[in-house]
């Protein structure tokens, strides 16, 4: 449950239903604005206007524009991680990397606003730790080889970096060309990944 510092500074308290609903609304509006217009154009005034509120009301819930954008970024990342995580958890260990690739591309194709929000936030607000991007996939790659009884092969970090870059390129192409077939691209990437991983 989210908490908010009380105005008097006496401690944290749970958000009321209305406060949580308003924060959720502001996060949704911010995702839409940043995805549609970019970080620079998503001012506090525009966020407030899109939500039908005053800037003061936005600042009641978030300390600054960067705080709203950071919350919106966290929201889309949490949705992505939950979706991809569920697909990976449902797959056998040796199929988990394929599930990861398919669902990562699938989620970002289905939610282009999330893809744009992640890109804008990474460029303008929150530059993530590079290791945090490749380490989870590298662990899946190691586990997949172990599940098939294979000795260590290609460096999992290198393979994870290559796959991550390919996913970024596929999604970037889809953002530029809505007709680009990301499902076929995901299958091609899975084929290349499994060739590198298991042969």
PDB file of N, CA and C in Angstrom, residues 100-145:
ATOM      1  N   UNK A 100      10.575 -15.401 -22.411  1.00  0.00           N
ATOM      2  CA  UNK A 100      11.011 -14.030 -22.092  1.00  0.00           C
ATOM      3  C   UNK A 100      10.983 -13.156 -23.352  1.00  0.00           C
ATOM      4  N   UNK A 101      11.606 -13.633 -24.414  1.00  0.00           N
ATOM      5  CA  UNK A 101      11.676 -12.856 -25.662  1.00  0.00           C
ATOM      6  C   UNK A 101      10.281 -12.608 -26.213  1.00  0.00           C
ATOM      7  N   UNK A 102       9.481 -13.654 -26.322  1.00  0.00           N
ATOM      8  CA  UNK A 102       8.143 -13.507 -26.897  1.00  0.00           C
ATOM      9  C   UNK A 102       7.277 -12.550 -26.094  1.00  0.00           C
ATOM     10  N   UNK A 103       7.307 -12.683 -24.767  1.00  0.00           N
ATOM     11  CA  UNK A 103       6.431 -11.847 -23.951  1.00  0.00           C
ATOM     12  C   UNK A 103       6.935 -10.420 -23.852  1.00  0.00           C
ATOM     13  N   UNK A 104       8.258 -10.238 -23.805  1.00  0.00           N
ATOM     14  CA  UNK A 104       8.813  -8.882 -23.771  1.00  0.00           C
ATOM     15  C   UNK A 104       8.384  -8.126 -25.036  1.00  0.00           C
ATOM     16  N   UNK A 105       8.582  -8.749 -26.174  1.00  0.00           N
ATOM     17  CA  UNK A 105       8.193  -8.114 -27.439  1.00  0.00           C
ATOM     18  C   UNK A 105       6.675  -7.981 -27.516  1.00  0.00           C
ATOM     19  N   UNK A 106       5.961  -9.022 -27.076  1.00  0.00           N
ATOM     20  CA  UNK A 106       4.498  -8.967 -27.108  1.00  0.00           C
ATOM     21  C   UNK A 106       3.942  -7.847 -26.254  1.00  0.00           C
ATOM     22  N   UNK A 107       4.435  -7.723 -25.035  1.00  0.00           N
ATOM     23  CA  UNK A 107       3.934  -6.680 -24.126  1.00  0.00           C
ATOM     24  C   UNK A 107       4.194  -5.289 -24.703  1.00  0.00           C
ATOM     25  N   UNK A 108       5.414  -5.062 -25.157  1.00  0.00           N
ATOM     26  CA  UNK A 108       5.747  -3.725 -25.652  1.00  0.00           C
ATOM     27  C   UNK A 108       5.046  -3.418 -26.974  1.00  0.00           C
ATOM     28  N   UNK A 109       4.720  -4.448 -27.748  1.00  0.00           N
ATOM     29  CA  UNK A 109       3.934  -4.246 -28.968  1.00  0.00           C
ATOM     30  C   UNK A 109       2.491  -3.897 -28.602  1.00  0.00           C
ATOM     31  N   UNK A 110       1.950  -4.602 -27.634  1.00  0.00           N
ATOM     32  CA  UNK A 110       0.570  -4.358 -27.194  1.00  0.00           C
ATOM     33  C   UNK A 110       0.412  -3.030 -26.455  1.00  0.00           C
ATOM     34  N   UNK A 111       1.496  -2.549 -25.869  1.00  0.00           N
ATOM     35  CA  UNK A 111       1.460  -1.310 -25.077  1.00  0.00           C
ATOM     36  C   UNK A 111       2.544  -0.348 -25.580  1.00  0.00           C
ATOM     37  N   UNK A 112       2.380   0.208 -26.773  1.00  0.00           N
ATOM     38  CA  UNK A 112       3.413   1.118 -27.284  1.00  0.00           C
ATOM     39  C   UNK A 112       3.615   2.339 -26.392  1.00  0.00           C
ATOM     40  N   UNK A 113       2.561   2.732 -25.665  1.00  0.00           N
ATOM     41  CA  UNK A 113       2.725   3.839 -24.722  1.00  0.00           C
ATOM     42  C   UNK A 113       3.713   3.468 -23.615  1.00  0.00           C
ATOM     43  N   UNK A 114       3.726   2.206 -23.205  1.00  0.00           N
ATOM     44  CA  UNK A 114       4.698   1.764 -22.200  1.00  0.00           C
ATOM     45  C   UNK A 114       6.113   1.815 -22.780  1.00  0.00           C
ATOM     46  N   UNK A 115       6.259   1.363 -24.022  1.00  0.00           N
ATOM     47  CA  UNK A 115       7.580   1.392 -24.656  1.00  0.00           C
ATOM     48  C   UNK A 115       8.096   2.826 -24.734  1.00  0.00           C
ATOM     49  N   UNK A 116       7.242   3.734 -25.174  1.00  0.00           N
ATOM     50  CA  UNK A 116       7.665   5.141 -25.291  1.00  0.00           C
ATOM     51  C   UNK A 116       7.957   5.746 -23.919  1.00  0.00           C
ATOM     52  N   UNK A 117       7.146   5.408 -22.931  1.00  0.00           N
ATOM     53  CA  UNK A 117       7.367   5.926 -21.580  1.00  0.00           C
ATOM     54  C   UNK A 117       8.713   5.447 -21.045  1.00  0.00           C
ATOM     55  N   UNK A 118       9.026   4.180 -21.240  1.00  0.00           N
ATOM     56  CA  UNK A 118      10.297   3.632 -20.767  1.00  0.00           C
ATOM     57  C   UNK A 118      11.461   4.335 -21.447  1.00  0.00           C
ATOM     58  N   UNK A 119      11.375   4.515 -22.753  1.00  0.00           N
ATOM     59  CA  UNK A 119      12.443   5.177 -23.504  1.00  0.00           C
ATOM     60  C   UNK A 119      12.638   6.609 -23.013  1.00  0.00           C
ATOM     61  N   UNK A 120      11.563   7.359 -22.921  1.00  0.00           N
ATOM     62  CA  UNK A 120      11.653   8.757 -22.488  1.00  0.00           C
ATOM     63  C   UNK A 120      12.195   8.878 -21.062  1.00  0.00           C
ATOM     64  N   UNK A 121      11.738   8.020 -20.171  1.00  0.00           N
ATOM     65  CA  UNK A 121      12.212   8.095 -18.785  1.00  0.00           C
ATOM     66  C   UNK A 121      13.688   7.717 -18.689  1.00  0.00           C
ATOM     67  N   UNK A 122      14.091   6.709 -19.467  1.00  0.00           N
ATOM     68  CA  UNK A 122      15.502   6.303 -19.430  1.00  0.00           C
ATOM     69  C   UNK A 122      16.407   7.411 -19.953  1.00  0.00           C
ATOM     70  N   UNK A 123      15.951   8.139 -20.936  1.00  0.00           N
ATOM     71  CA  UNK A 123      16.754   9.213 -21.522  1.00  0.00           C
ATOM     72  C   UNK A 123      16.779  10.442 -20.616  1.00  0.00           C
ATOM     73  N   UNK A 124      15.636  10.779 -20.025  1.00  0.00           N
ATOM     74  CA  UNK A 124      15.503  12.061 -19.344  1.00  0.00           C
ATOM     75  C   UNK A 124      15.514  12.034 -17.830  1.00  0.00           C
ATOM     76  N   UNK A 125      15.168  10.911 -17.214  1.00  0.00           N
ATOM     77  CA  UNK A 125      14.981  10.923 -15.766  1.00  0.00           C
ATOM     78  C   UNK A 125      15.808   9.865 -15.056  1.00  0.00           C
ATOM     79  N   UNK A 126      15.613   8.617 -15.429  1.00  0.00           N
ATOM     80  CA  UNK A 126      16.128   7.504 -14.636  1.00  0.00           C
ATOM     81  C   UNK A 126      16.996   6.605 -15.496  1.00  0.00           C
ATOM     82  N   UNK A 127      18.281   6.860 -15.507  1.00  0.00           N
ATOM     83  CA  UNK A 127      19.185   5.994 -16.262  1.00  0.00           C
ATOM     84  C   UNK A 127      19.464   4.752 -15.435  1.00  0.00           C
ATOM     85  N   UNK A 128      18.918   3.609 -15.866  1.00  0.00           N
ATOM     86  CA  UNK A 128      19.045   2.409 -15.042  1.00  0.00           C
ATOM     87  C   UNK A 128      20.455   1.849 -15.040  1.00  0.00           C
ATOM     88  N   UNK A 129      20.732   1.085 -14.028  1.00  0.00           N
ATOM     89  CA  UNK A 129      21.979   0.352 -13.932  1.00  0.00           C
ATOM     90  C   UNK A 129      22.007  -0.636 -15.091  1.00  0.00           C
ATOM     91  N   UNK A 130      23.060  -0.594 -15.906  1.00  0.00           N
ATOM     92  CA  UNK A 130      23.148  -1.452 -17.090  1.00  0.00           C
ATOM     93  C   UNK A 130      23.044  -2.924 -16.717  1.00  0.00           C
ATOM     94  N   UNK A 131      23.630  -3.300 -15.607  1.00  0.00           N
ATOM     95  CA  UNK A 131      23.604  -4.704 -15.189  1.00  0.00           C
ATOM     96  C   UNK A 131      22.177  -5.179 -14.909  1.00  0.00           C
ATOM     97  N   UNK A 132      21.337  -4.289 -14.415  1.00  0.00           N
ATOM     98  CA  UNK A 132      19.952  -4.652 -14.122  1.00  0.00           C
ATOM     99  C   UNK A 132      19.192  -5.030 -15.388  1.00  0.00           C
ATOM    100  N   UNK A 133      19.649  -4.554 -16.529  1.00  0.00           N
ATOM    101  CA  UNK A 133      18.968  -4.887 -17.789  1.00  0.00           C
ATOM    102  C   UNK A 133      19.352  -6.259 -18.300  1.00  0.00           C
ATOM    103  N   UNK A 134      20.602  -6.684 -18.148  1.00  0.00           N
ATOM    104  CA  UNK A 134      21.007  -7.962 -18.733  1.00  0.00           C
ATOM    105  C   UNK A 134      21.036  -9.133 -17.750  1.00  0.00           C
ATOM    106  N   UNK A 135      21.206  -8.862 -16.462  1.00  0.00           N
ATOM    107  CA  UNK A 135      21.391  -9.946 -15.488  1.00  0.00           C
ATOM    108  C   UNK A 135      20.216 -10.930 -15.433  1.00  0.00           C
ATOM    109  N   UNK A 136      18.943 -10.502 -15.397  1.00  0.00           N
ATOM    110  CA  UNK A 136      17.857 -11.489 -15.321  1.00  0.00           C
ATOM    111  C   UNK A 136      17.837 -12.445 -16.527  1.00  0.00           C
ATOM    112  N   UNK A 137      18.038 -11.911 -17.721  1.00  0.00           N
ATOM    113  CA  UNK A 137      18.050 -12.773 -18.901  1.00  0.00           C
ATOM    114  C   UNK A 137      19.269 -13.692 -18.876  1.00  0.00           C
ATOM    115  N   UNK A 138      20.409 -13.204 -18.462  1.00  0.00           N
ATOM    116  CA  UNK A 138      21.609 -14.043 -18.374  1.00  0.00           C
ATOM    117  C   UNK A 138      21.365 -15.218 -17.436  1.00  0.00           C
ATOM    118  N   UNK A 139      20.680 -14.980 -16.332  1.00  0.00           N
ATOM    119  CA  UNK A 139      20.365 -16.062 -15.396  1.00  0.00           C
ATOM    120  C   UNK A 139      19.438 -17.088 -16.045  1.00  0.00           C
ATOM    121  N   UNK A 140      18.466 -16.621 -16.813  1.00  0.00           N
ATOM    122  CA  UNK A 140      17.569 -17.547 -17.526  1.00  0.00           C
ATOM    123  C   UNK A 140      18.344 -18.383 -18.542  1.00  0.00           C
ATOM    124  N   UNK A 141      19.292 -17.751 -19.220  1.00  0.00           N
ATOM    125  CA  UNK A 141      20.085 -18.463 -20.223  1.00  0.00           C
ATOM    126  C   UNK A 141      20.932 -19.556 -19.567  1.00  0.00           C
ATOM    127  N   UNK A 142      21.546 -19.238 -18.443  1.00  0.00           N
ATOM    128  CA  UNK A 142      22.332 -20.239 -17.702  1.00  0.00           C
ATOM    129  C   UNK A 142      21.458 -21.404 -17.272  1.00  0.00           C
ATOM    130  N   UNK A 143      20.300 -21.087 -16.717  1.00  0.00           N
ATOM    131  CA  UNK A 143      19.377 -22.122 -16.237  1.00  0.00           C
ATOM    132  C   UNK A 143      18.859 -22.986 -17.385  1.00  0.00           C
ATOM    133  N   UNK A 144      18.647 -22.386 -18.547  1.00  0.00           N
ATOM    134  CA  UNK A 144      18.153 -23.145 -19.700  1.00  0.00           C
ATOM    135  C   UNK A 144      19.177 -24.182 -20.140  1.00  0.00           C
ATOM    136  N   UNK A 145      20.444 -23.789 -20.178  1.00  0.00           N
ATOM    137  CA  UNK A 145      21.500 -24.753 -20.547  1.00  0.00           C
ATOM    138  C   UNK A 145      21.609 -25.865 -19.500  1.00  0.00           C
TER     139      UNK A 145
END
